[in-house]
Coordinates of C-alpha atoms in Angstrom, one line a residue:
V1 CA 5.9 -9.7 -18.7
R2 CA 7.3 -7.3 -16.4
D3 CA 4.0 -5.6 -15.7
V4 CA 2.4 -8.6 -15.5
I5 CA 4.5 -10.2 -12.4
S6 CA 4.5 -6.7 -11.0
K7 CA 0.8 -6.7 -10.6
A8 CA 0.7 -10.5 -9.8
L9 CA 3.2 -9.8 -6.6
V10 CA 0.8 -7.8 -4.6
T11 CA -1.7 -10.4 -4.7
H12 CA 0.5 -12.9 -3.7
N13 CA 2.0 -11.0 -1.4
E14 CA -1.6 -10.3 0.6
N15 CA -1.7 -14.3 0.2
K16 CA 1.3 -15.1 1.7
G17 CA 0.8 -13.2 5.0
D18 CA -2.3 -15.7 5.1
I19 CA -0.7 -18.8 4.4
Q20 CA 2.2 -17.6 6.8
Y21 CA -0.6 -17.4 9.8
L22 CA -2.2 -20.7 8.7
Y23 CA 1.3 -22.3 8.9
D24 CA 2.5 -21.0 12.3
V25 CA -1.1 -22.1 13.9
Y26 CA -0.2 -25.3 12.4
K27 CA 3.2 -25.3 14.2
G28 CA 1.8 -24.3 17.4
R29 CA 2.1 -20.8 17.3
Q30 CA -1.3 -19.7 18.3
A31 CA -3.2 -17.0 20.1
I32 CA -3.3 -18.3 23.5
L33 CA 0.4 -17.5 23.7
Q34 CA -0.5 -14.0 23.8
R35 CA -2.8 -14.6 27.0
E36 CA -3.1 -12.2 29.8
K37 CA -4.9 -12.5 33.1
L38 CA -5.9 -9.3 35.1
I39 CA -6.8 -11.6 38.2
R40 CA -4.0 -13.6 39.8
P41 CA -1.6 -12.8 36.8
E42 CA 0.9 -14.8 38.4
I43 CA -0.8 -17.8 37.7
C44 CA -1.5 -17.7 33.9
N45 CA -0.8 -21.2 32.0
R46 CA -0.6 -21.1 28.5
V47 CA -1.5 -24.3 26.9
I48 CA -2.0 -25.6 22.9
V49 CA -3.7 -28.1 22.0
N50 CA -2.5 -28.5 18.4
R51 CA -5.8 -29.7 16.9
S52 CA -5.0 -28.1 13.8
N53 CA -1.6 -30.4 13.1
E54 CA -3.9 -33.3 14.2
V55 CA -6.3 -32.4 11.4
V56 CA -3.6 -31.9 8.8
S57 CA -2.0 -35.2 10.1
F58 CA -5.3 -37.2 9.7
K59 CA -6.5 -35.8 6.4
S60 CA -3.0 -36.0 4.7
S61 CA -2.8 -40.1 6.0
Y62 CA -6.2 -40.9 4.6
L63 CA -6.0 -39.1 1.6
M64 CA -2.1 -40.2 0.9
G65 CA -2.1 -43.5 3.0
E66 CA -1.3 -45.4 0.1
P67 CA 1.1 -44.6 -2.8
V68 CA -1.1 -43.1 -6.0
Q69 CA -0.9 -45.2 -8.9
Y70 CA -1.9 -44.8 -12.5
V71 CA -4.1 -47.5 -14.0
S72 CA -6.1 -47.5 -17.3
S73 CA -9.3 -48.6 -18.2
A74 CA -8.1 -49.5 -21.8
S75 CA -7.7 -53.0 -22.7
A76 CA -4.2 -54.5 -22.3
S77 CA -3.6 -55.5 -25.8
D78 CA -2.8 -51.7 -27.1
G79 CA 0.4 -51.3 -24.6
I80 CA -0.6 -48.8 -22.3
T81 CA -0.3 -51.4 -19.6
E82 CA 3.1 -51.4 -20.2
K83 CA 3.8 -47.8 -20.6
L84 CA 1.9 -47.2 -17.5
V85 CA 4.3 -49.7 -15.5
K86 CA 7.2 -47.8 -16.9
L87 CA 5.6 -44.7 -15.7
N88 CA 4.8 -45.8 -12.3
E89 CA 8.6 -47.0 -12.1
Y90 CA 9.8 -43.3 -13.0
M91 CA 7.6 -42.0 -10.3
R92 CA 8.8 -44.4 -7.7
M93 CA 12.6 -43.5 -8.6
E94 CA 11.4 -39.6 -8.1
G95 CA 9.9 -40.5 -4.8
K96 CA 6.8 -39.3 -5.5
E97 CA 4.8 -41.4 -2.6
G98 CA 7.1 -39.0 -0.1
K99 CA 6.4 -35.6 -2.3
D100 CA 2.4 -36.3 -2.3
M101 CA 2.4 -36.8 1.2
E102 CA 4.2 -33.1 1.4
L103 CA 1.9 -31.4 -1.2
A104 CA -1.2 -33.0 0.7
N105 CA 0.2 -31.5 3.7
W106 CA 0.5 -28.2 2.3
F107 CA -3.3 -27.7 0.6
H108 CA -4.5 -28.9 3.8
I109 CA -2.9 -26.4 5.9
C110 CA -3.4 -23.4 3.6
G111 CA -5.7 -24.3 0.9
V112 CA -3.1 -24.5 -1.9
A113 CA 0.0 -26.4 -3.2
Y114 CA 2.3 -26.4 -6.0
R115 CA 4.3 -29.0 -7.9
L116 CA 6.7 -28.2 -10.5
V117 CA 7.9 -30.7 -12.9
L118 CA 11.3 -30.3 -15.2
P119 CA 12.8 -32.5 -17.9
D120 CA 15.7 -34.3 -16.3
S121 CA 19.4 -33.0 -17.8
R122 CA 20.5 -36.9 -17.0
S123 CA 17.4 -38.1 -19.0
N124 CA 19.9 -40.3 -20.6
D125 CA 20.6 -42.7 -17.6
P126 CA 18.9 -45.6 -18.1
Y127 CA 18.2 -46.3 -14.5
G128 CA 16.5 -42.8 -13.8
S129 CA 13.7 -41.3 -14.4
P130 CA 13.4 -38.7 -17.5
F131 CA 12.1 -36.1 -15.6
N132 CA 12.2 -34.3 -11.7
I133 CA 9.5 -33.7 -9.3
Y134 CA 9.6 -30.9 -6.8
V135 CA 7.2 -29.8 -4.4
L136 CA 7.0 -25.8 -3.8
D137 CA 6.3 -23.3 -0.8
P138 CA 3.0 -22.1 -1.4
R139 CA 4.8 -18.9 0.2
D140 CA 7.0 -18.2 -2.4
T141 CA 5.3 -19.7 -5.6
F142 CA 2.2 -18.7 -7.3
V143 CA 0.4 -19.3 -10.8
I144 CA -1.0 -16.6 -13.2
R145 CA -4.2 -17.4 -15.1
S146 CA -6.5 -15.9 -17.8
S147 CA -9.0 -14.1 -17.2
G148 CA -11.3 -15.9 -19.7
V149 CA -13.5 -18.6 -19.1
D150 CA -11.2 -21.5 -19.0
R151 CA -9.0 -19.8 -16.8
R152 CA -5.8 -21.6 -18.3
P153 CA -2.4 -20.9 -16.7
L154 CA -0.3 -18.4 -18.5
A155 CA 2.8 -18.6 -16.2
G156 CA 4.1 -20.1 -13.1
V157 CA 6.5 -18.1 -10.6
H158 CA 8.7 -19.5 -8.0
I159 CA 10.9 -16.9 -5.8
V160 CA 13.9 -17.9 -4.8
H161 CA 15.4 -15.8 -1.5
R162 CA 19.3 -14.7 -1.6
K163 CA 20.9 -13.4 1.6
E164 CA 22.7 -10.4 0.6
K165 CA 21.0 -10.0 -3.0
P166 CA 17.7 -9.2 -4.1
D167 CA 15.2 -12.3 -4.6
I168 CA 15.1 -14.2 -8.0
L169 CA 12.0 -14.4 -9.6
C170 CA 12.0 -17.6 -11.6
V171 CA 9.2 -17.6 -14.2
Y172 CA 7.7 -20.4 -16.2
T173 CA 5.8 -20.2 -19.4
K174 CA 4.8 -22.7 -22.3
K175 CA 7.4 -21.2 -24.2
W176 CA 10.2 -19.3 -22.2
Y177 CA 12.0 -19.6 -18.8
M178 CA 13.0 -16.2 -17.4
E179 CA 14.7 -14.9 -14.3
L180 CA 14.1 -11.4 -12.7
E181 CA 15.4 -9.6 -9.8
N182 CA 12.7 -8.6 -7.5
D183 CA 13.8 -5.1 -7.0
I184 CA 14.5 -3.9 -10.6
L185 CA 11.1 -4.9 -12.3
S186 CA 10.9 -1.2 -13.3
V187 CA 13.9 -1.6 -15.5
D188 CA 13.7 -2.0 -18.8
E189 CA 15.6 -5.2 -19.2
P190 CA 15.1 -6.7 -15.6
F191 CA 15.9 -10.4 -17.1
L192 CA 19.1 -12.2 -15.6
K193 CA 18.0 -15.2 -17.9
K194 CA 15.8 -15.7 -20.4
E195 CA 15.7 -18.9 -22.5
P196 CA 13.2 -21.2 -24.5
V197 CA 12.1 -24.3 -23.0
T198 CA 10.9 -27.7 -24.5
Y199 CA 8.3 -28.6 -22.9
S200 CA 4.7 -27.4 -24.0
E201 CA 2.7 -26.7 -20.7
V202 CA 3.6 -24.5 -17.6
P203 CA 5.4 -26.9 -15.3
I204 CA 4.0 -25.4 -12.1
V205 CA 0.7 -27.2 -11.4
E206 CA -1.4 -25.5 -9.0
Y207 CA -3.2 -28.0 -6.4
D208 CA -6.3 -26.3 -5.0
H209 CA -7.9 -28.0 -1.8
N210 CA -11.7 -26.6 -2.5
Q211 CA -12.9 -24.0 -4.6
V212 CA -12.3 -21.4 -2.1
R213 CA -8.7 -22.3 -1.1
M214 CA -9.7 -22.7 2.4
G215 CA -7.4 -25.0 4.7
A216 CA -8.5 -28.4 6.3
F217 CA -8.7 -26.3 9.9
E218 CA -9.4 -23.0 8.6
P219 CA -13.2 -23.0 9.2
V220 CA -12.7 -24.1 12.9
L221 CA -10.0 -21.6 14.3
S222 CA -12.5 -19.8 16.4
Q223 CA -13.2 -23.1 18.1
L224 CA -9.6 -24.1 18.4
D225 CA -8.8 -21.2 20.0
E226 CA -11.6 -21.7 22.7
I227 CA -10.3 -25.1 23.3
N228 CA -7.0 -23.4 24.0
V229 CA -8.4 -21.1 26.6
V230 CA -10.7 -23.9 28.3
E231 CA -7.5 -26.2 28.6
S232 CA -5.3 -23.3 30.3
N233 CA -8.4 -22.1 32.6
R234 CA -8.2 -25.8 33.4
I235 CA -4.6 -25.8 34.6
D236 CA -4.9 -22.5 36.1
H237 CA -7.8 -23.6 38.2
I238 CA -5.7 -26.9 39.3
E239 CA -2.8 -24.6 40.1
Q240 CA -4.5 -22.2 42.1
T241 CA -6.4 -25.0 44.1
V242 CA -3.0 -26.5 45.2
Q243 CA -1.7 -23.3 46.3

């Protein structure tokens, strides 16, 4: 486990840089902010037309504008309908509608998103659901898959940051939950915690936006940069004409 996590972290850190760049573009930290002018440098407007944010908002709203509901094509006589009604009620209790929107925002921004589903320790509560749903930050999450043809998930990893101590790697497999400190992966026994689990699948679910994990606005990044240049030049022209 220690060797596999160490190798996977190298790839994850490369992906994290790309994800952070796309997230910055989405938030408005775009190339136009570093614009410089050689002629009349005192008139150098930097205008951001944040179409990337608009693209993500539109696509997420179009996809998740209505809450996702579970339905069945089977007949109502087999009792599945009643079970689905109960499942949909559990999802409502967990606020899945808002979490689905957050999930859609992530895979439209950076091409991939992650959801964690765990048993609820308060599952005996008659007014609550027996599980918890979380949306994880893809900058701190990755899934390790088999190299076989089925590409089945072998482990999901979520990184927890601490201010004055090394990060903790939370590793979820089908049989075990483990916690490792990020700076002692080379030590023989780097586990802070290792305990068996009751679920039978890797609880971190990976959602790809497409087969190449490309975000919604990523194919048109160069055009979006030029829109910012055109608008900035337009404001420069107005200011220079007025002066």
